[in-house]
Coordinates of C-alpha atoms and ligand atoms in Angstrom, one line a residue:
X1183 CA 17.7 -22.3 -12.7
X1184 CA 19.7 -18.9 -12.7
X1185 CA 18.0 -16.0 -12.5
X1186 CA 18.7 -14.8 -16.2
X1187 CA 16.6 -17.9 -16.8
X1188 CA 13.8 -16.1 -15.6
X1189 CA 13.8 -13.5 -18.1
X1190 CA 12.2 -9.9 -16.2
X1191 CA 11.1 -12.1 -13.6
X1192 CA 13.0 -11.9 -10.6
X1193 CA 11.4 -14.9 -9.4
X1194 CA 9.1 -17.8 -10.0
X1195 CA 5.9 -16.5 -10.7
X1196 CA 3.7 -19.5 -11.0
X1197 CA 0.7 -19.6 -8.6
X1198 CA 0.6 -20.1 -5.1
X1199 CA -1.5 -20.1 -1.8
X1200 CA 0.0 -17.1 -0.2
X1201 CA -1.0 -13.6 -0.6
X1202 CA 1.2 -12.7 -3.5
X1203 CA 2.4 -9.1 -4.7
X1204 CA 3.9 -8.7 -8.3
X1205 CA 4.9 -5.7 -9.3
X1206 CA 5.8 -4.2 -13.1
X1207 CA 8.0 -1.7 -13.0
X1208 CA 11.6 0.4 -14.8
X1209 CA 12.9 0.6 -11.5
X1210 CA 12.5 -3.7 -10.1
X1211 CA 15.4 -3.2 -8.3
X1212 CA 13.6 -1.0 -5.8
X1213 CA 12.0 -4.2 -4.4
X1214 CA 12.1 -5.6 -1.8
X1215 CA 13.9 -1.9 -0.3
X1216 CA 11.8 -1.3 3.1
X1217 CA 9.4 -4.2 2.4
X1218 CA 12.3 -6.1 3.2
X1219 CA 12.7 -4.8 6.7
X1220 CA 10.7 -4.9 9.9
X1221 CA 7.8 -6.6 10.4
X1222 CA 6.7 -6.9 6.7
X1223 CA 10.0 -8.4 6.1
X1224 CA 10.1 -10.8 8.4
X1225 CA 6.2 -12.1 7.1
X1226 CA 8.2 -12.3 3.4
X1227 CA 10.9 -14.7 5.0
X1228 CA 8.6 -16.4 7.2
X1229 CA 6.2 -16.9 3.6
X1230 CA 3.4 -15.3 5.0
X1231 CA 3.3 -13.4 1.9
X1232 CA 5.5 -13.6 -1.2
X1233 CA 6.9 -10.5 -3.6
X1234 CA 7.5 -10.7 -7.2
X1235 CA 9.0 -8.3 -9.7
X1236 CA 8.8 -7.6 -13.0
X1237 CA 11.4 -5.7 -15.1
X1238 CA 9.0 -4.1 -18.0
X1239 CA 12.6 -3.3 -20.3
X1240 CA 12.5 -7.3 -20.6
X1241 CA 9.2 -6.4 -22.8
X1242 CA 10.6 -4.1 -25.0
X1243 CA 11.3 -4.9 -28.5
X1244 CA 14.3 -2.9 -30.1
X1245 CA 18.3 -3.2 -28.9
X1246 CA 17.6 -0.2 -26.9
X1247 CA 14.8 -1.7 -24.4
X1248 CA 12.7 1.5 -25.2
X1249 CA 9.6 1.6 -22.6
X1250 CA 8.1 4.8 -23.6
X1251 CA 7.9 7.5 -26.0
X1252 CA 7.0 11.4 -26.5
X1253 CA 3.8 12.6 -25.7
X1254 CA 1.1 12.7 -28.6
X1255 CA 0.0 15.9 -29.1
X1256 CA 3.4 18.0 -27.2
X1257 CA 4.2 18.7 -23.8
X1258 CA 7.4 17.7 -21.6
X1259 CA 8.1 14.4 -20.2
X1260 CA 7.3 10.9 -21.8
X1261 CA 4.9 8.4 -21.5
X1262 CA 5.0 4.7 -20.9
X1263 CA 4.2 2.6 -24.2
X1264 CA 1.0 1.0 -24.2
X1265 CA 2.1 -2.3 -26.5
X1266 CA 5.1 -2.6 -23.8
X1267 CA 3.2 -2.4 -20.7
X1268 CA 0.2 -4.7 -22.2
X1269 CA 2.5 -7.5 -23.1
X1270 CA 4.3 -7.4 -19.5
X1271 CA 0.9 -7.5 -17.8
X1272 CA -0.1 -9.7 -20.2
X1273 CA 2.4 -12.4 -20.1
X1274 CA 2.8 -11.7 -16.3
X1275 CA -0.8 -13.0 -15.4
X1276 CA -0.4 -15.8 -18.0
X1277 CA 2.8 -17.2 -16.4
X1278 CA 1.0 -16.4 -12.3
X1279 CA -2.9 -17.8 -13.5
X1280 CA -3.5 -15.8 -10.2
X1281 CA -6.4 -13.7 -10.2
X1282 CA -5.4 -10.8 -8.6
X1283 CA -6.5 -7.6 -9.2
X1284 CA -4.9 -5.1 -11.2
X1285 CA -3.9 -1.6 -10.1
X1286 CA -1.9 1.1 -11.4
X1287 CA -0.6 3.4 -8.8
X1288 CA -2.0 7.3 -9.9
X1289 CA -2.3 10.5 -8.2
X1290 CA -5.7 10.2 -10.4
X1291 CA -6.8 7.0 -8.6
X1292 CA -9.3 6.3 -6.0
X1293 CA -7.6 7.0 -3.0
X1294 CA -6.1 4.2 -1.1
X1295 CA -8.3 3.8 2.5
X1296 CA -7.9 1.6 5.4
X1297 CA -11.2 -0.1 3.9
X1298 CA -9.3 -0.9 0.7
X1299 CA -7.0 -2.4 2.4
X1300 CA -8.9 -4.9 4.2
X1301 CA -10.2 -6.1 1.1
X1302 CA -7.5 -6.7 -0.6
X1303 CA -6.1 -8.8 2.2
X1304 CA -8.8 -11.0 1.9
X1305 CA -7.9 -11.4 -2.1
X1306 CA -5.2 -13.6 -3.4
X1307 CA -3.3 -10.3 -3.9
X1308 CA -2.2 -7.9 -5.8
X1309 CA -0.4 -7.1 -9.5
X1310 CA 0.4 -3.2 -9.4
X1311 CA 1.9 -1.4 -12.5
X1312 CA 3.8 1.5 -11.0
X1313 CA 4.1 4.7 -13.6
X1314 CA 7.4 7.1 -14.0
X1315 CA 7.8 9.9 -16.2
X1316 CA 3.8 11.5 -17.1
X1317 CA 2.4 8.3 -16.6
X1318 CA 1.4 5.3 -18.7
X1319 CA -0.6 5.4 -22.4
X1320 CA -4.2 6.1 -21.5
X1321 CA -5.4 3.5 -23.8
X1322 CA -3.7 0.3 -22.0
X1323 CA -5.8 1.3 -18.8
X1324 CA -8.6 1.2 -20.8
X1325 CA -7.8 -1.9 -23.0
X1326 CA -6.6 -4.3 -19.9
X1327 CA -9.5 -2.8 -17.2
X1328 CA -6.8 -1.2 -14.9
X1329 CA -8.2 0.5 -11.7
X1330 CA -6.2 3.5 -10.9
X1331 CA -5.6 4.1 -6.7
X1332 CA -3.9 7.1 -5.3
X1333 CA -2.1 7.3 -1.8
X1334 CA -2.8 11.1 -1.6
X1335 CA -3.1 14.2 -3.2
X1336 CA 0.7 15.1 -4.1
X1337 CA 2.7 13.7 -6.8
X1338 CA 5.7 11.5 -6.2
X1339 CA 8.4 10.6 -9.4
X1340 CA 7.2 7.1 -9.6
X1341 CA 4.4 4.6 -8.9
X1342 CA 7.4 2.0 -6.6
X1343 CA 7.1 3.8 -3.7
X1344 CA 3.2 4.3 -4.0
X1345 CA 3.2 0.9 -4.2
X1346 CA 5.1 -0.3 -1.5
X1347 CA 2.7 1.9 0.9
X1348 CA 0.0 -0.1 -0.5
X1349 CA 1.8 -3.6 -0.2
X1350 CA 2.8 -2.2 3.5
X1351 CA -0.6 -1.5 4.6
X1352 CA -2.2 -4.7 3.6
X1353 CA 0.4 -6.9 4.4
X1354 CA 0.1 -5.9 8.2
X1355 CA -3.2 -7.4 8.1
X1356 CA -3.0 -10.6 6.9
X1357 CA -3.1 -13.4 9.8
X1358 CA 0.0 -14.2 11.8
X1359 CA 2.2 -10.9 10.6
X1360 CA 1.0 -8.5 14.0
X1361 CA 1.3 -11.0 16.7
X1362 CA -1.6 -9.6 18.6
X1363 CA -5.1 -8.9 16.2
X1364 CA -6.4 -6.9 19.2
X1365 CA -4.3 -4.2 18.7
X1366 CA -5.8 -3.5 14.8
X1367 CA -9.0 -2.7 15.9
X1368 CA -8.9 0.4 17.7
X1369 CA -6.2 2.0 15.3
X1370 CA -6.8 5.0 13.0
X1371 CA -9.1 4.4 10.2
X1372 CA -10.1 1.0 11.9
X1373 CA -13.6 2.4 13.2
X1374 CA -13.8 5.6 11.2
X1375 CA -11.8 7.8 14.1
X1376 CA -8.3 8.1 15.0
X1377 CA -6.7 6.6 17.5
X1378 CA -6.6 7.6 20.9
X1379 CA -2.8 8.7 22.5
X1380 CA -0.2 6.3 23.5
X1381 CA 2.0 6.8 26.8
X1382 CA 4.6 4.3 28.2
X1383 CA 7.4 4.4 30.7
X1384 CA 8.6 6.5 32.5
X1385 CA 5.9 7.8 34.3
X1386 CA 7.3 11.0 34.6
X1387 CA 9.2 13.0 31.9
X1388 CA 10.4 16.6 31.5
X1389 CA 7.7 17.3 34.5
X1390 CA 5.2 15.9 32.4
X1391 CA 2.6 12.9 33.8
X1392 CA 0.6 10.0 32.0
X1393 CA -2.5 10.6 32.5
X1394 CA -3.7 9.0 36.0
X1395 CA -6.6 7.4 34.7
X1396 CA -4.2 5.2 32.4
X1397 CA -2.1 4.3 36.2
X1398 CA -5.6 3.6 37.8
X1399 CA -6.1 -0.2 36.8
X1400 CA -10.1 0.3 36.2
X1401 CA -10.2 -0.8 32.9
X1402 CA -13.7 0.2 31.9
X1403 CA -12.8 4.1 32.7
X1404 CA -9.5 3.3 30.7
X1405 CA -11.7 2.5 27.7
X1406 CA -13.9 5.0 27.8
X1407 CA -11.3 7.8 28.4
X1408 CA -9.9 6.3 25.2
X1409 CA -13.1 6.4 23.4
X1410 CA -13.3 10.3 24.7
X1411 CA -10.1 11.0 23.6
X1412 CA -10.5 9.3 20.1
X1413 CA -13.5 11.3 19.3
X1414 CA -12.2 14.6 20.4
X1415 CA -9.0 14.3 18.3
X1416 CA -10.8 12.9 15.5
X1417 CA -13.1 16.2 15.6
X1418 CA -10.4 18.9 16.3
X1419 CA -8.0 17.3 13.1
X1420 CA -10.3 15.5 10.7
X1421 CA -13.5 17.5 10.7
X1422 CA -14.2 15.2 7.1
X1423 CA -13.9 12.2 9.6
X1424 CA -15.9 13.2 12.1
X1425 CA -19.0 14.5 10.1
X1426 CA -19.3 10.8 8.2
X1427 CA -18.9 9.3 12.2
X1428 CA -21.8 11.2 13.2
X1429 CA -23.7 10.2 10.1
X1430 CA -23.0 6.5 10.9
X1431 CA -23.4 6.5 14.6
Ligands
SAH1751 N1 1.9 13.4 -14.9 C1 1.1 12.7 -13.7 C2 1.8 12.7 -12.5 C3 3.2 11.2 -13.2 S1 4.3 10.8 -11.4 C4 -0.3 13.2 -13.4 O1 -0.5 14.5 -13.6 O2 -1.4 12.4 -12.8 C5 5.3 9.6 -12.6 C6 4.7 8.4 -11.8 O3 4.2 8.3 -10.4 C7 2.7 8.0 -12.3 O4 2.8 7.4 -13.1 C8 2.0 6.9 -10.8 O5 2.6 6.0 -11.2 C9 3.3 7.7 -9.5 N2 2.7 8.5 -8.6 C10 2.8 9.6 -8.2 N3 1.9 10.0 -7.7 C11 1.1 8.9 -7.1 C12 0.1 9.1 -5.8 N4 0.1 10.2 -5.1 N5 0.1 8.0 -5.4 C13 0.1 6.7 -6.4 N6 0.7 6.6 -7.5 C14 1.4 8.0 -7.6

């Protein structure tokens, strides 16, 4: 089968046993992009997860492959059409036969959190709609019950980079992707705190020493020092997190 036989799908998206991210975008060539490199890229090649991208334009009905139109009520920019997006979503879901949560990357969405990344990592995967221009027709979000997730309080030009952020945060939590699962436990946002500071050789650099406690070999003391550092950092940098942490502990 040649890639053109696959239609708007870049790969065979039938159901698989591995965690699968399916992206719907008008810029599908942006994938895998950075997700094909380093940790996520190696895991992708090792089939610890799978990635499919779908070209929304492949579902347009006119010869110009139109996917957007002017906003009802006037105003600047263009809006992605509900009919074209629905066709792309429905046909992709039918073909993949996966029960993935359906997410629209959006600055109006619920903020992405480490907790959500863990939850997504325990599921079968995720199907993500990437917006462009002014966004997507509201009726589509309601009719297909699509959850909106934001990666932060700023506006990007498209949902693709946001989708990559979400996928990266999940993939590194999948079994086997990071060598030592221990290294995940103390990370920032895992336990409601920011992580303690790290040091490595050389022992002295530009007149600065590694804190002596870290070279003492006393693991009990090191652990205590790190816990204290994590609390202090969180208190000074993220009073919002600190207040929540204190409430819970
Ligand atoms: N007019 C919209 C912004 C459109 S930005 C508004 O004011 O809410 C174009 C696309 O980029 C969006 O459809 C969305 O998919 C993506 N995007 C922009 N900022 C984002 C963010 N903070 N998180 C996730 N996706 C974002």
